[in-house]
PDB file of C-alpha atoms in Angstrom:
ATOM      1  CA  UNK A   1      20.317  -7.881 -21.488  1.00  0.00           C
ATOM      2  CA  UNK A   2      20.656 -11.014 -19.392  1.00  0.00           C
ATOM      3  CA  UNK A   3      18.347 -14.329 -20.273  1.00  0.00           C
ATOM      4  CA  UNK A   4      17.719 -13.742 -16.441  1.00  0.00           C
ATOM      5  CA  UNK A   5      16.691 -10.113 -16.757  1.00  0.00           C
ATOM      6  CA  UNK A   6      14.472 -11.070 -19.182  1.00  0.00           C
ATOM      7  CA  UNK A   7      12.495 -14.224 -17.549  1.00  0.00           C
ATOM      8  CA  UNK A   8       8.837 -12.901 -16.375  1.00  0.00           C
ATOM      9  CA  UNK A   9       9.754 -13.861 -12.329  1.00  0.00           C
ATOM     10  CA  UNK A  10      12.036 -10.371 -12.688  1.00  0.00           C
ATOM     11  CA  UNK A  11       9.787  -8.535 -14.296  1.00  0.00           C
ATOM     12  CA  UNK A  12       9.411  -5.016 -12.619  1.00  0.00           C
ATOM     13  CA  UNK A  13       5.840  -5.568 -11.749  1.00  0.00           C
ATOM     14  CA  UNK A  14       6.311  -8.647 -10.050  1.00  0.00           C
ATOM     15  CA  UNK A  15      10.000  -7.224  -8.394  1.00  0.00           C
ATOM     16  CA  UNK A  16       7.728  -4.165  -7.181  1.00  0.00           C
ATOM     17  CA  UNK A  17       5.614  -6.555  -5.967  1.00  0.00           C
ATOM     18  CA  UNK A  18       7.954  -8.950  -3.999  1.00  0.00           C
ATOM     19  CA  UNK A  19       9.278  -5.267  -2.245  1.00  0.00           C
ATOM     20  CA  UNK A  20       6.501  -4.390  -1.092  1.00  0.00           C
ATOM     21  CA  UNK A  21       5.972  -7.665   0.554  1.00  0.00           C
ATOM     22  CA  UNK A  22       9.162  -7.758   2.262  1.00  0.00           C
ATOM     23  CA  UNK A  23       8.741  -4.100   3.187  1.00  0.00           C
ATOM     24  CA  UNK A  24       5.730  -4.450   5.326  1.00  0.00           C
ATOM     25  CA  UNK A  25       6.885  -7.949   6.549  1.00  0.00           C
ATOM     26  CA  UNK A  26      10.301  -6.152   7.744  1.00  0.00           C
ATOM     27  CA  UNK A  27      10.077  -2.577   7.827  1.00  0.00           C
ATOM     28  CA  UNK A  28      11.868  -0.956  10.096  1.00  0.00           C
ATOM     29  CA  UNK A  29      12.027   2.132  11.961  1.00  0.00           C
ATOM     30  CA  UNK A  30      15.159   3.797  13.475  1.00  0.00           C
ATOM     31  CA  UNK A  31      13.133   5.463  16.560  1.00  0.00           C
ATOM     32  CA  UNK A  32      12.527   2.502  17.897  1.00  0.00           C
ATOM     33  CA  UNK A  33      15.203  -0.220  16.502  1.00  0.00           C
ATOM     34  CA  UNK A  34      17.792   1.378  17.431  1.00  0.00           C
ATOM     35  CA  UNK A  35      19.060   2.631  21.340  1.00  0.00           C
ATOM     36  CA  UNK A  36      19.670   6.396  21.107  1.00  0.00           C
ATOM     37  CA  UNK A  37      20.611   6.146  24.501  1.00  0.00           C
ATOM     38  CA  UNK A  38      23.234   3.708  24.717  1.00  0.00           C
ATOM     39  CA  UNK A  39      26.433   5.764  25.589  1.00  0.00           C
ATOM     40  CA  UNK A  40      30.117   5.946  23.120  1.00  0.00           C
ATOM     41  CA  UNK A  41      32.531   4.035  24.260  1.00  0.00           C
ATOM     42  CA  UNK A  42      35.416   5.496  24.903  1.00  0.00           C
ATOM     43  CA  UNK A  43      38.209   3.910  22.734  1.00  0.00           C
ATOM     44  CA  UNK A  44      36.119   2.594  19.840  1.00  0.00           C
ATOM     45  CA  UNK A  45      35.935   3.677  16.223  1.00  0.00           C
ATOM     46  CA  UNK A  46      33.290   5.087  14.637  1.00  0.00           C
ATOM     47  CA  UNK A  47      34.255   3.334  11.108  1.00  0.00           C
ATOM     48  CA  UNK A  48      36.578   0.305  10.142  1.00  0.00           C
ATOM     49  CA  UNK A  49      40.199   2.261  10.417  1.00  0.00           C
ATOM     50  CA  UNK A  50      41.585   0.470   6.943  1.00  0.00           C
ATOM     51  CA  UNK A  51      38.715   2.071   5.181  1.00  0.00           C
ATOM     52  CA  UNK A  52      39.870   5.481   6.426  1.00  0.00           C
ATOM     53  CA  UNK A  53      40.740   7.721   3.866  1.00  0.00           C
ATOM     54  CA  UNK A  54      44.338   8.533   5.898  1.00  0.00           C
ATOM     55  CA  UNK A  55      44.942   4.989   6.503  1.00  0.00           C
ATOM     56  CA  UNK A  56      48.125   4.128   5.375  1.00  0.00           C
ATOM     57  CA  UNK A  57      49.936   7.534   5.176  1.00  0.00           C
ATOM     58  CA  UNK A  58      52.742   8.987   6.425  1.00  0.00           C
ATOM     59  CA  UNK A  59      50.185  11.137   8.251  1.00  0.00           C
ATOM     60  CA  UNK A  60      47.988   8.017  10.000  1.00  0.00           C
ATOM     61  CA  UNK A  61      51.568   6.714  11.052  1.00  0.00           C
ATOM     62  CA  UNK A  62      51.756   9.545  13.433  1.00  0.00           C
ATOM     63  CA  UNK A  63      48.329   9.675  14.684  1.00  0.00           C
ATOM     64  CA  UNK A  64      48.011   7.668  18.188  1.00  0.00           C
ATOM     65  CA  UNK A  65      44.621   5.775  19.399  1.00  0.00           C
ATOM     66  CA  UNK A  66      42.756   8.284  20.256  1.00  0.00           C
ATOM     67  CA  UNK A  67      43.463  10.812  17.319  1.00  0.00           C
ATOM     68  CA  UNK A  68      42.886   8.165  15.177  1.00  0.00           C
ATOM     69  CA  UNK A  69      39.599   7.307  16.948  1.00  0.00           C
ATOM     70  CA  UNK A  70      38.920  11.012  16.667  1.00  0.00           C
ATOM     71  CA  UNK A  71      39.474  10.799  12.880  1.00  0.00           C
ATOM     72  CA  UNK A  72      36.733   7.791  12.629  1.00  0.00           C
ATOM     73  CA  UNK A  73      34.301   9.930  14.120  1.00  0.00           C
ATOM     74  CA  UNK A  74      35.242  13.206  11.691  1.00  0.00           C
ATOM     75  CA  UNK A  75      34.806  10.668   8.329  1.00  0.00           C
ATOM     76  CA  UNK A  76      31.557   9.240   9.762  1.00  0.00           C
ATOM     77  CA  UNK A  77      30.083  12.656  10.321  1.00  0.00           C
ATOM     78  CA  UNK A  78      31.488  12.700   6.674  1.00  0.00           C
ATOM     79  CA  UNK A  79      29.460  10.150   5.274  1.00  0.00           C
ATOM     80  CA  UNK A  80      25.745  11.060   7.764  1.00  0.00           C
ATOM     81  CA  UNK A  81      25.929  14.497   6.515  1.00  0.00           C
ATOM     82  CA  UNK A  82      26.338  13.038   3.112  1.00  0.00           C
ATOM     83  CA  UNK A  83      24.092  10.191   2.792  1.00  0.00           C
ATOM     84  CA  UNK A  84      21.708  12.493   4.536  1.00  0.00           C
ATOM     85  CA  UNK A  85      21.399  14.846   1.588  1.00  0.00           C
ATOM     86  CA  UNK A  86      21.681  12.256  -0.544  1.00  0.00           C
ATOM     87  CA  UNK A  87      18.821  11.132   0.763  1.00  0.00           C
ATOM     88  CA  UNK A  88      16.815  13.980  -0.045  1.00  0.00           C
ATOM     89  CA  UNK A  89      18.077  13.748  -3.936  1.00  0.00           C
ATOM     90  CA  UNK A  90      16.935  10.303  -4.345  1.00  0.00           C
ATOM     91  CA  UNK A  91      13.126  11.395  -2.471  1.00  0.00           C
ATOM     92  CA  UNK A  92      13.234  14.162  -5.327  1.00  0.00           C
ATOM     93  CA  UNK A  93      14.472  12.050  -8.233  1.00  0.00           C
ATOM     94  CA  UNK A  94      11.871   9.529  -7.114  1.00  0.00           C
ATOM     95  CA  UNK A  95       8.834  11.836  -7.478  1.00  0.00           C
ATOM     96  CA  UNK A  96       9.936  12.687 -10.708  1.00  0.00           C
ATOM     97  CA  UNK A  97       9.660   9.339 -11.735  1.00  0.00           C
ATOM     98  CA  UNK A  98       6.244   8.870 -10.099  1.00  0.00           C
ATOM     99  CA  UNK A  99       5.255  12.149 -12.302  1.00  0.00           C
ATOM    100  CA  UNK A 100       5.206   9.853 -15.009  1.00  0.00           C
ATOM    101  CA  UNK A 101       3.630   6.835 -14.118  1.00  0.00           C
ATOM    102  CA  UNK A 102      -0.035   5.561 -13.463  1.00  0.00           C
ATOM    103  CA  UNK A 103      -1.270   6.059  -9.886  1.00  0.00           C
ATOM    104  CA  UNK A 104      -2.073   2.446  -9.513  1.00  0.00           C
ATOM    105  CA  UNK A 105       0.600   1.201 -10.752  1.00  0.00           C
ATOM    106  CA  UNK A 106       2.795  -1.642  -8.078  1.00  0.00           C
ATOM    107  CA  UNK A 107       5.780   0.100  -9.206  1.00  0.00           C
ATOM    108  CA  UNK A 108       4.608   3.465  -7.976  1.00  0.00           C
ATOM    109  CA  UNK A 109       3.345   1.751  -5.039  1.00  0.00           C
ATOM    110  CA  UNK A 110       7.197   0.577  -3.839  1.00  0.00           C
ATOM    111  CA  UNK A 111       8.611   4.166  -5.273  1.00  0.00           C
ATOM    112  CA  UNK A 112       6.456   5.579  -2.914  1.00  0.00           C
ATOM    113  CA  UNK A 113       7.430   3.232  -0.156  1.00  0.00           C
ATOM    114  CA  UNK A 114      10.793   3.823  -0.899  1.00  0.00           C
ATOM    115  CA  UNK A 115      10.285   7.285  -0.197  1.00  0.00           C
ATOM    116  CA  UNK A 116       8.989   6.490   3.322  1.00  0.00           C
ATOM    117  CA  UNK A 117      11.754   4.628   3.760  1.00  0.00           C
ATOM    118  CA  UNK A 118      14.319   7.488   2.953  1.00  0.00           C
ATOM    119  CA  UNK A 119      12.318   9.562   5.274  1.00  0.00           C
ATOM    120  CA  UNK A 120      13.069   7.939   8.301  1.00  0.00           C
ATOM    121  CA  UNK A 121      16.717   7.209   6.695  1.00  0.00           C
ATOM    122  CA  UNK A 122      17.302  11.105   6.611  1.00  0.00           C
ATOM    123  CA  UNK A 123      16.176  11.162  10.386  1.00  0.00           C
ATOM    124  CA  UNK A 124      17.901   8.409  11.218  1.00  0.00           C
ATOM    125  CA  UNK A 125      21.220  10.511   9.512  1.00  0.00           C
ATOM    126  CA  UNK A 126      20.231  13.483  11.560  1.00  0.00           C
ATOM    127  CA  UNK A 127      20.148  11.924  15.159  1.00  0.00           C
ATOM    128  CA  UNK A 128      23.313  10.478  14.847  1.00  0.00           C
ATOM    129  CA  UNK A 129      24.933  13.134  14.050  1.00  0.00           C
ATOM    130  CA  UNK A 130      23.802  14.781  16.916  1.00  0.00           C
ATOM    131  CA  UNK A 131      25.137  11.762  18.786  1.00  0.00           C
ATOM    132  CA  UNK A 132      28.400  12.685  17.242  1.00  0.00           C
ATOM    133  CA  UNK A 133      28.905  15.808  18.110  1.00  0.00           C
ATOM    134  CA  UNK A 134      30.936  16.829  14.740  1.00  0.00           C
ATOM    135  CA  UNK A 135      30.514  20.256  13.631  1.00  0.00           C
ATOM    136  CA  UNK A 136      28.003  20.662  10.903  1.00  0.00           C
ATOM    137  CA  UNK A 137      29.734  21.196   7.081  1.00  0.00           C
ATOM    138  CA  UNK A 138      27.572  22.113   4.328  1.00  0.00           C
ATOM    139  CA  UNK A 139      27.664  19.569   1.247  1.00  0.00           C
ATOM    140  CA  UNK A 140      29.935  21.069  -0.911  1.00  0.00           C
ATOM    141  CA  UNK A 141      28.849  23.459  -3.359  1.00  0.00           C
ATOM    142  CA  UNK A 142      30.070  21.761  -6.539  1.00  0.00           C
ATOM    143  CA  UNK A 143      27.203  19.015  -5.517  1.00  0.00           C
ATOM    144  CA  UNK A 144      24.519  20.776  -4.326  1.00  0.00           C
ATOM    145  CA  UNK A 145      23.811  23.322  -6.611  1.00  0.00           C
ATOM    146  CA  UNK A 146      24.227  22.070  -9.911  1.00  0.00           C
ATOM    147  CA  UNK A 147      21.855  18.914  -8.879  1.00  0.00           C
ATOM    148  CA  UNK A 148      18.230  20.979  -9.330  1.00  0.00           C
ATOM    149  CA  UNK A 149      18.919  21.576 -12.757  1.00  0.00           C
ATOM    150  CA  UNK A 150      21.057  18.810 -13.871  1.00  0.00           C
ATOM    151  CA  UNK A 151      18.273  16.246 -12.459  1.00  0.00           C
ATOM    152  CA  UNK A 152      15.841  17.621 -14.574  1.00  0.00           C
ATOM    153  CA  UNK A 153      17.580  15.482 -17.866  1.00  0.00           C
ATOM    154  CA  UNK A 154      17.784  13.132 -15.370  1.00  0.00           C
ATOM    155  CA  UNK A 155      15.027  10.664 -16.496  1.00  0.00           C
ATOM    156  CA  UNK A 156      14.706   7.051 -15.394  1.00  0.00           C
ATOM    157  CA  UNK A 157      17.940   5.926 -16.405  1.00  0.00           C
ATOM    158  CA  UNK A 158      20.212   8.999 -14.988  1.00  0.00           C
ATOM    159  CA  UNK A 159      17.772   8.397 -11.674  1.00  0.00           C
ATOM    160  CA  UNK A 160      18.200   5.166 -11.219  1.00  0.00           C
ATOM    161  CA  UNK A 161      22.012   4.989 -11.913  1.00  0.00           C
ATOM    162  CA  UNK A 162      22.685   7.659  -9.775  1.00  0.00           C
ATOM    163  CA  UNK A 163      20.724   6.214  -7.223  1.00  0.00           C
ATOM    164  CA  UNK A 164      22.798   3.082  -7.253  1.00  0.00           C
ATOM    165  CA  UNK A 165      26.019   4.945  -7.672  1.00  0.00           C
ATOM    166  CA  UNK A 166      25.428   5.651  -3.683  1.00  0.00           C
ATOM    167  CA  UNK A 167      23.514   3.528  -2.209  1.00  0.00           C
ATOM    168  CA  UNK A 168      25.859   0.430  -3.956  1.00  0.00           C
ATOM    169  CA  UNK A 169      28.906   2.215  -2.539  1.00  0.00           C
ATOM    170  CA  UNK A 170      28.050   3.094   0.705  1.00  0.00           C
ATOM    171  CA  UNK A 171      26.320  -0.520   1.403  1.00  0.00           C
ATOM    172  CA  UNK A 172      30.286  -2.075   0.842  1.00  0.00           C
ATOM    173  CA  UNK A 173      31.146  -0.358   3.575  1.00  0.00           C
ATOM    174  CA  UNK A 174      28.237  -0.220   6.105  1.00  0.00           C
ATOM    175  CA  UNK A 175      27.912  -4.110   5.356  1.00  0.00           C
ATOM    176  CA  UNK A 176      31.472  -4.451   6.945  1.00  0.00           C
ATOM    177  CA  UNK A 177      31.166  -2.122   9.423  1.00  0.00           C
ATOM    178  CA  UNK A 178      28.186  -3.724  10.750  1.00  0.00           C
ATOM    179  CA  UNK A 179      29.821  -6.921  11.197  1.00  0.00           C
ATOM    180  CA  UNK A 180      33.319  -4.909  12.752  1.00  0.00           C
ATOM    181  CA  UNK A 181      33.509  -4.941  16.733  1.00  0.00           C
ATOM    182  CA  UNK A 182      36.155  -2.960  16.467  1.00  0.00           C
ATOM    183  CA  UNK A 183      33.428  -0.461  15.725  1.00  0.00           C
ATOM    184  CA  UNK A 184      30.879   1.930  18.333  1.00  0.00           C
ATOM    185  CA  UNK A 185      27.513  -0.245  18.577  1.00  0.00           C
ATOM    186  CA  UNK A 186      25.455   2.554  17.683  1.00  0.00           C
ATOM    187  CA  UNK A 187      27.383   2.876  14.112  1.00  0.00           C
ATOM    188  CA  UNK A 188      26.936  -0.602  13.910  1.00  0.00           C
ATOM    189  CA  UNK A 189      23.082  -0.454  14.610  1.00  0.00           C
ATOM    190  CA  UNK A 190      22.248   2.700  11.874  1.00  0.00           C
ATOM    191  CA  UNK A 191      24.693   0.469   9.285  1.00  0.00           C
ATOM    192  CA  UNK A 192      22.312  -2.741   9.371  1.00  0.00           C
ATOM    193  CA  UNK A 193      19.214  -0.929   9.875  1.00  0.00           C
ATOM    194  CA  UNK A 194      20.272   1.225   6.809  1.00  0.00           C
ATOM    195  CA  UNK A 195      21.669  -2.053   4.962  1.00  0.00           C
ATOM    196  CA  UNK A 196      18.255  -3.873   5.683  1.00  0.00           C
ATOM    197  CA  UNK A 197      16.348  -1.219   3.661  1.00  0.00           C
ATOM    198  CA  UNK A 198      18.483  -0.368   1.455  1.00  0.00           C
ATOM    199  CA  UNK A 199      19.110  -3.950  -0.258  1.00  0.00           C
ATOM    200  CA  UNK A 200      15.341  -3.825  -1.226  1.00  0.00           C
ATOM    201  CA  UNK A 201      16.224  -0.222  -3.173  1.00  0.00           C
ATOM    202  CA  UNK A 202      19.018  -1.488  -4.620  1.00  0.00           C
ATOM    203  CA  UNK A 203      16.547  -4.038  -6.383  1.00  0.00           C
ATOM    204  CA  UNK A 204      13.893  -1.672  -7.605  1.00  0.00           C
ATOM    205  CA  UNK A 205      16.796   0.262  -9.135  1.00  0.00           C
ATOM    206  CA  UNK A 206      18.494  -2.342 -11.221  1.00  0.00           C
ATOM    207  CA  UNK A 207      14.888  -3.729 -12.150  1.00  0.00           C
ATOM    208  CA  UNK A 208      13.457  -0.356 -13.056  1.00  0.00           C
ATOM    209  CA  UNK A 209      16.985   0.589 -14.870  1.00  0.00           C
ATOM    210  CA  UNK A 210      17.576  -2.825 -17.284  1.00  0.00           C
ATOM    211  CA  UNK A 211      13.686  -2.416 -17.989  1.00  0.00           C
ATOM    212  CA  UNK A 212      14.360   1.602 -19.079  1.00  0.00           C
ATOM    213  CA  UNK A 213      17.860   0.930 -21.076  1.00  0.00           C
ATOM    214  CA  UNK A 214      15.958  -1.842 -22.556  1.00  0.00           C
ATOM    215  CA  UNK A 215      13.309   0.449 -24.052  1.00  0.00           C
ATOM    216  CA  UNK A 216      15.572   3.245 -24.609  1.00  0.00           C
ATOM    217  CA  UNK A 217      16.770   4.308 -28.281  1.00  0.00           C
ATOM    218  CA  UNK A 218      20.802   4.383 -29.158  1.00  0.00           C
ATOM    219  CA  UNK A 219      20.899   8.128 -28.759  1.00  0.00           C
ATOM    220  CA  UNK A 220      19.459   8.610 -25.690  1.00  0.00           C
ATOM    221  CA  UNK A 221      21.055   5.350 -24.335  1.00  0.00           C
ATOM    222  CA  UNK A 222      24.576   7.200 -25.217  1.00  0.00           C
ATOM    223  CA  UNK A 223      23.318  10.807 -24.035  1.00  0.00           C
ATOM    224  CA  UNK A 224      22.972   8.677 -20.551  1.00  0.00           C
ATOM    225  CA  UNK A 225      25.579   6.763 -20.145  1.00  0.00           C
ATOM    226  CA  UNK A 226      28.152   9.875 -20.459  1.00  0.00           C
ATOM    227  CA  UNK A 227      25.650  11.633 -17.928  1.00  0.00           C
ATOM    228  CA  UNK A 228      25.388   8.936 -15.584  1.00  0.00           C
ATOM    229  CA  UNK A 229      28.944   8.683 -15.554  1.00  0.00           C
ATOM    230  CA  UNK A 230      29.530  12.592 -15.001  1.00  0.00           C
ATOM    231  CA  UNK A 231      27.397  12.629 -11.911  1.00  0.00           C
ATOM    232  CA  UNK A 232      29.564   9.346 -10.802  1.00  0.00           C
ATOM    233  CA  UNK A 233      32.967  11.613 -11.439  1.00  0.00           C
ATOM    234  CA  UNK A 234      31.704  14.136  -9.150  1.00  0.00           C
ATOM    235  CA  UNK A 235      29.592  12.767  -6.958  1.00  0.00           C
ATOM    236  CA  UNK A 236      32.034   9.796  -5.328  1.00  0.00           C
ATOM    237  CA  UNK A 237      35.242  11.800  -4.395  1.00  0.00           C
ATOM    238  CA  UNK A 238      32.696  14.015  -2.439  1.00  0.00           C
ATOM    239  CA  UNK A 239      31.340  11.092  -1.100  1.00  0.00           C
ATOM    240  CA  UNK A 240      34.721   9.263   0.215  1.00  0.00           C
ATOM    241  CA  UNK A 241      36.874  12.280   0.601  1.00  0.00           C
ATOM    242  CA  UNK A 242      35.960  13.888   3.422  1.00  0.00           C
ATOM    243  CA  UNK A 243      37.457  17.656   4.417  1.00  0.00           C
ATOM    244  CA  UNK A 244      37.351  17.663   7.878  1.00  0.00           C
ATOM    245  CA  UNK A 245      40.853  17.240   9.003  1.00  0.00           C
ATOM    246  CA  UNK A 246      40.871  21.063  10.619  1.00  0.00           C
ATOM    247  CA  UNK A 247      38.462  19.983  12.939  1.00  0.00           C
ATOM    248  CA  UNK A 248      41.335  17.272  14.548  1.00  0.00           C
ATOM    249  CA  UNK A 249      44.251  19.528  14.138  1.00  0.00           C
ATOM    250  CA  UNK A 250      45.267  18.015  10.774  1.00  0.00           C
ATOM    251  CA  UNK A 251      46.543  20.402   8.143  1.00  0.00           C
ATOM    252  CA  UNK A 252      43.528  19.830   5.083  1.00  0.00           C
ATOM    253  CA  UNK A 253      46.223  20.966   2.787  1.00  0.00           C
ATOM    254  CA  UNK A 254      48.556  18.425   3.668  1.00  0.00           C
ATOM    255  CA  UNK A 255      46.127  15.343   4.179  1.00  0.00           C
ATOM    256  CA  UNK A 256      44.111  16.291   1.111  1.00  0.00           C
ATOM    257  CA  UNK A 257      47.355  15.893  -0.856  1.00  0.00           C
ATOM    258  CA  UNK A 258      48.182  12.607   1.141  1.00  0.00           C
ATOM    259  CA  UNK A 259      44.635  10.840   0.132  1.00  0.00           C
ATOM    260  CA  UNK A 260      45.036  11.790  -3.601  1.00  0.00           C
ATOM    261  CA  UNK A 261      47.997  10.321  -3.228  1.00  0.00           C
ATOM    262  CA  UNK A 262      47.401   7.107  -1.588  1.00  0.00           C
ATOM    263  CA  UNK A 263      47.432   3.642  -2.926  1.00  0.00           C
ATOM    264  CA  UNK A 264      45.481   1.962  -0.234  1.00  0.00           C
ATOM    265  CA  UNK A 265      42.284   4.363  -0.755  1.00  0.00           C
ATOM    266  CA  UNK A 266      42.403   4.417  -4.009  1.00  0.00           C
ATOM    267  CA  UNK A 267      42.217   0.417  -3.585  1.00  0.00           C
ATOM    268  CA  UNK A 268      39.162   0.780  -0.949  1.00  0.00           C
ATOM    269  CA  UNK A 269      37.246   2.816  -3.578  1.00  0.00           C
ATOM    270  CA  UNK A 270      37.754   0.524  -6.262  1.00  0.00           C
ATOM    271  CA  UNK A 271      36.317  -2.015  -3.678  1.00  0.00           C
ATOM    272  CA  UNK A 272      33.566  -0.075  -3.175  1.00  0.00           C
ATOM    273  CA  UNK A 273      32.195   0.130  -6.969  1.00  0.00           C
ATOM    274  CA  UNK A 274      33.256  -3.471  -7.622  1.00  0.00           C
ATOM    275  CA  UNK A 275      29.780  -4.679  -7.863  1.00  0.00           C
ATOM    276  CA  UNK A 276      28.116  -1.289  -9.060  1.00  0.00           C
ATOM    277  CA  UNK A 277      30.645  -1.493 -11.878  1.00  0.00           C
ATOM    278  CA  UNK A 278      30.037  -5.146 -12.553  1.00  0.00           C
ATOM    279  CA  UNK A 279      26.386  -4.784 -13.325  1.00  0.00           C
ATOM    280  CA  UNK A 280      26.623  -1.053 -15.167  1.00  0.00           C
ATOM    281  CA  UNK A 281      29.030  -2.749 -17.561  1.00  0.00           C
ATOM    282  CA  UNK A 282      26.422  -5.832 -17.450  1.00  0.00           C
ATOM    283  CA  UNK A 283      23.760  -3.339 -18.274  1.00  0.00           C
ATOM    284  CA  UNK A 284      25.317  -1.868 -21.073  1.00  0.00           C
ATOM    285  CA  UNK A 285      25.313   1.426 -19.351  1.00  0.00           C
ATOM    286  CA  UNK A 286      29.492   1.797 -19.267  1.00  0.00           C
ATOM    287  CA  UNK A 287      31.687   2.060 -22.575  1.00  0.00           C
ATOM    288  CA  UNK A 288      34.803   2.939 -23.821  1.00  0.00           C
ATOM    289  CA  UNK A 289      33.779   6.855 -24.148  1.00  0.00           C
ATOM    290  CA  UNK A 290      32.990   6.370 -20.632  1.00  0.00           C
ATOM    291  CA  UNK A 291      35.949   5.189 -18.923  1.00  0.00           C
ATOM    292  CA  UNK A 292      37.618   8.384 -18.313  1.00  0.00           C
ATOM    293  CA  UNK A 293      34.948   9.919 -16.248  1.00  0.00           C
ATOM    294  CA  UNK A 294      35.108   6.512 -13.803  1.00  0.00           C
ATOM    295  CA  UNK A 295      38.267   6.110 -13.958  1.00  0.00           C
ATOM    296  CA  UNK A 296      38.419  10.083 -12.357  1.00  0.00           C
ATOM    297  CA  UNK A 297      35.803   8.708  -9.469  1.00  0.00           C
ATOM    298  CA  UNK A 298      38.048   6.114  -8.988  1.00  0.00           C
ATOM    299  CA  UNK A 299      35.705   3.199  -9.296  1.00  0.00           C
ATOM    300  CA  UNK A 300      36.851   1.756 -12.575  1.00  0.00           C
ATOM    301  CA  UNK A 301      40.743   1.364 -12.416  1.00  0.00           C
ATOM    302  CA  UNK A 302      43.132   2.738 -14.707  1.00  0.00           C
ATOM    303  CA  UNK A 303      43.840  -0.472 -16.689  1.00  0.00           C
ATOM    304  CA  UNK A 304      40.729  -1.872 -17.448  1.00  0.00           C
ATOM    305  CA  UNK A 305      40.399  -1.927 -21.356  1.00  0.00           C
TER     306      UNK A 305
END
């Protein structure tokens, strides 16, 4: 652990504390924050187009404007209908955490206000969907139904790393996209809203997780680690490959085989986890007998030693 992890300003009863003072001092709340009503524009993508799975292809060569607009919108759907159930895993992983901790306890108090927070995050997820008209796909099954049993081992250092393994790699990409006029304003608007909130979680997670792998024993610190990085292996290509190239006239066969295959996304995830990676590795929570499993998410490349 870090000299800086270890100094009493970072404890995780005065981090709680500090995130529950910026949370009331700058909560925010998507029903109001953000215009609903503001109409698409016409010729704008939905997401940045070099962070498009496709991008760089054979088959994004052929696309014109407006297919490739049209894919935008398909991979952003993608990534709502994701984060939105992801959403609800974090809300359940958090109240098993609370389960275990004393009801007046600051740290509860922020896990709690976290919750709130993902509760207007999955709503926010919801209406703009319904803004962009995608078709609804189900997550896919090799997610959602292991997750209710496999989150019971889960404890607070599976919980917490898994928690950062999306939020960390979805907040590369909103934080560009907000900034991106390239991109629809109302994209923009749910990425900083979402980016806003979601710094503060990112905080209580790598507080509460250095604090757990600092009390945990060598076995169970190993038993999690190769977990951790499991849920990683199958949660990220879910995450950033999406499936819905049927719904543009795309053959899925074809562009599935054209994303496994491509250099420049398998560059853009590796940008994504630079950062998560950094401070798992920092935390002790990534070794050697690890690798493989990140290395098949794609977020730790191929050469690292």
């Amino acid at each position: 652990m870090t000299d800086q992890a270890q100094r009493p300003s970072r404890s995780p009863h005065t981090v709680a504390q500090r995130l529950l003072n910026a949370s009331a001092a700058n909560a925010l709340d998507p029903h109001t924050d953000i215009d609903w009503s503001a109409p698409l524009l016409k010729d704008a993508f939905f997401w940045p187009p070099e962070r498009l799975a496709l991008y760089g292809t054979p088959l994004w060569d052929r696309l014109d404007h407006q297919q490739r607009v049209a894919l935008s919108r398909h991979e952003v759907a993608h990534m709502a209908q994701m984060g939105h159930w992801f959403e609800l895993a974090i809300i359940r992983m958090l109240a098993r955490y609370l389960m275990s901790r004393r009801v007046l306890d600051v740290r509860a108090y922020y896990a709690l206000t976290e919750m709130a927070d993902e509760t207007r995050h999955i709503t926010m997820f919801g209406r703009l969907l319904s803004r962009l008209g995608c078709p609804n796909r189900p997550v896919p099954a090799r997610i959602r139904l292991p997750h209710p049993v496999a989150a019971a081992a889960f404890q607070d250092i599976t919980t917490f790393t898994s928690t950062l393994v999306v939020e960390e790699v979805l907040d590369r990409f909103q934080r560009e996209a907000a900034q991106d006029e390239r991109i629809q304003p109302l994209v923009r608007s749910v990425c900083r809203l979402h980016v806003s909130e979601e710094a503060r979680h990112v905080s209580f997670a790598r507080t509460e997780l250095r604090e757990a792998v600092a009390h945990a024993s060598r076995g169970h610190l190993a038993f999690h680690r190769t977990l951790t990085a499991l849920v990683a292996s199958h949660t990220v290509p879910a995450l950033l490959r999406p499936d819905r190239y049927g719904d543009i006239g795309i053959a899925p066969a074809l562009a599935r085989r054209q994303v496994r295959a491509n250099p420049h996304h398998h560059a853009t995830v590796l940008w994504s986890g630079e950062k998560l990676i950094s401070f798992l590795l920092d935390a002790d929570l990534i070794r050697r007998p690890q690798h493989h499993l990140w290395r098949r998410c794609g977020l730790m490349a191929s050469t690292r030693q």
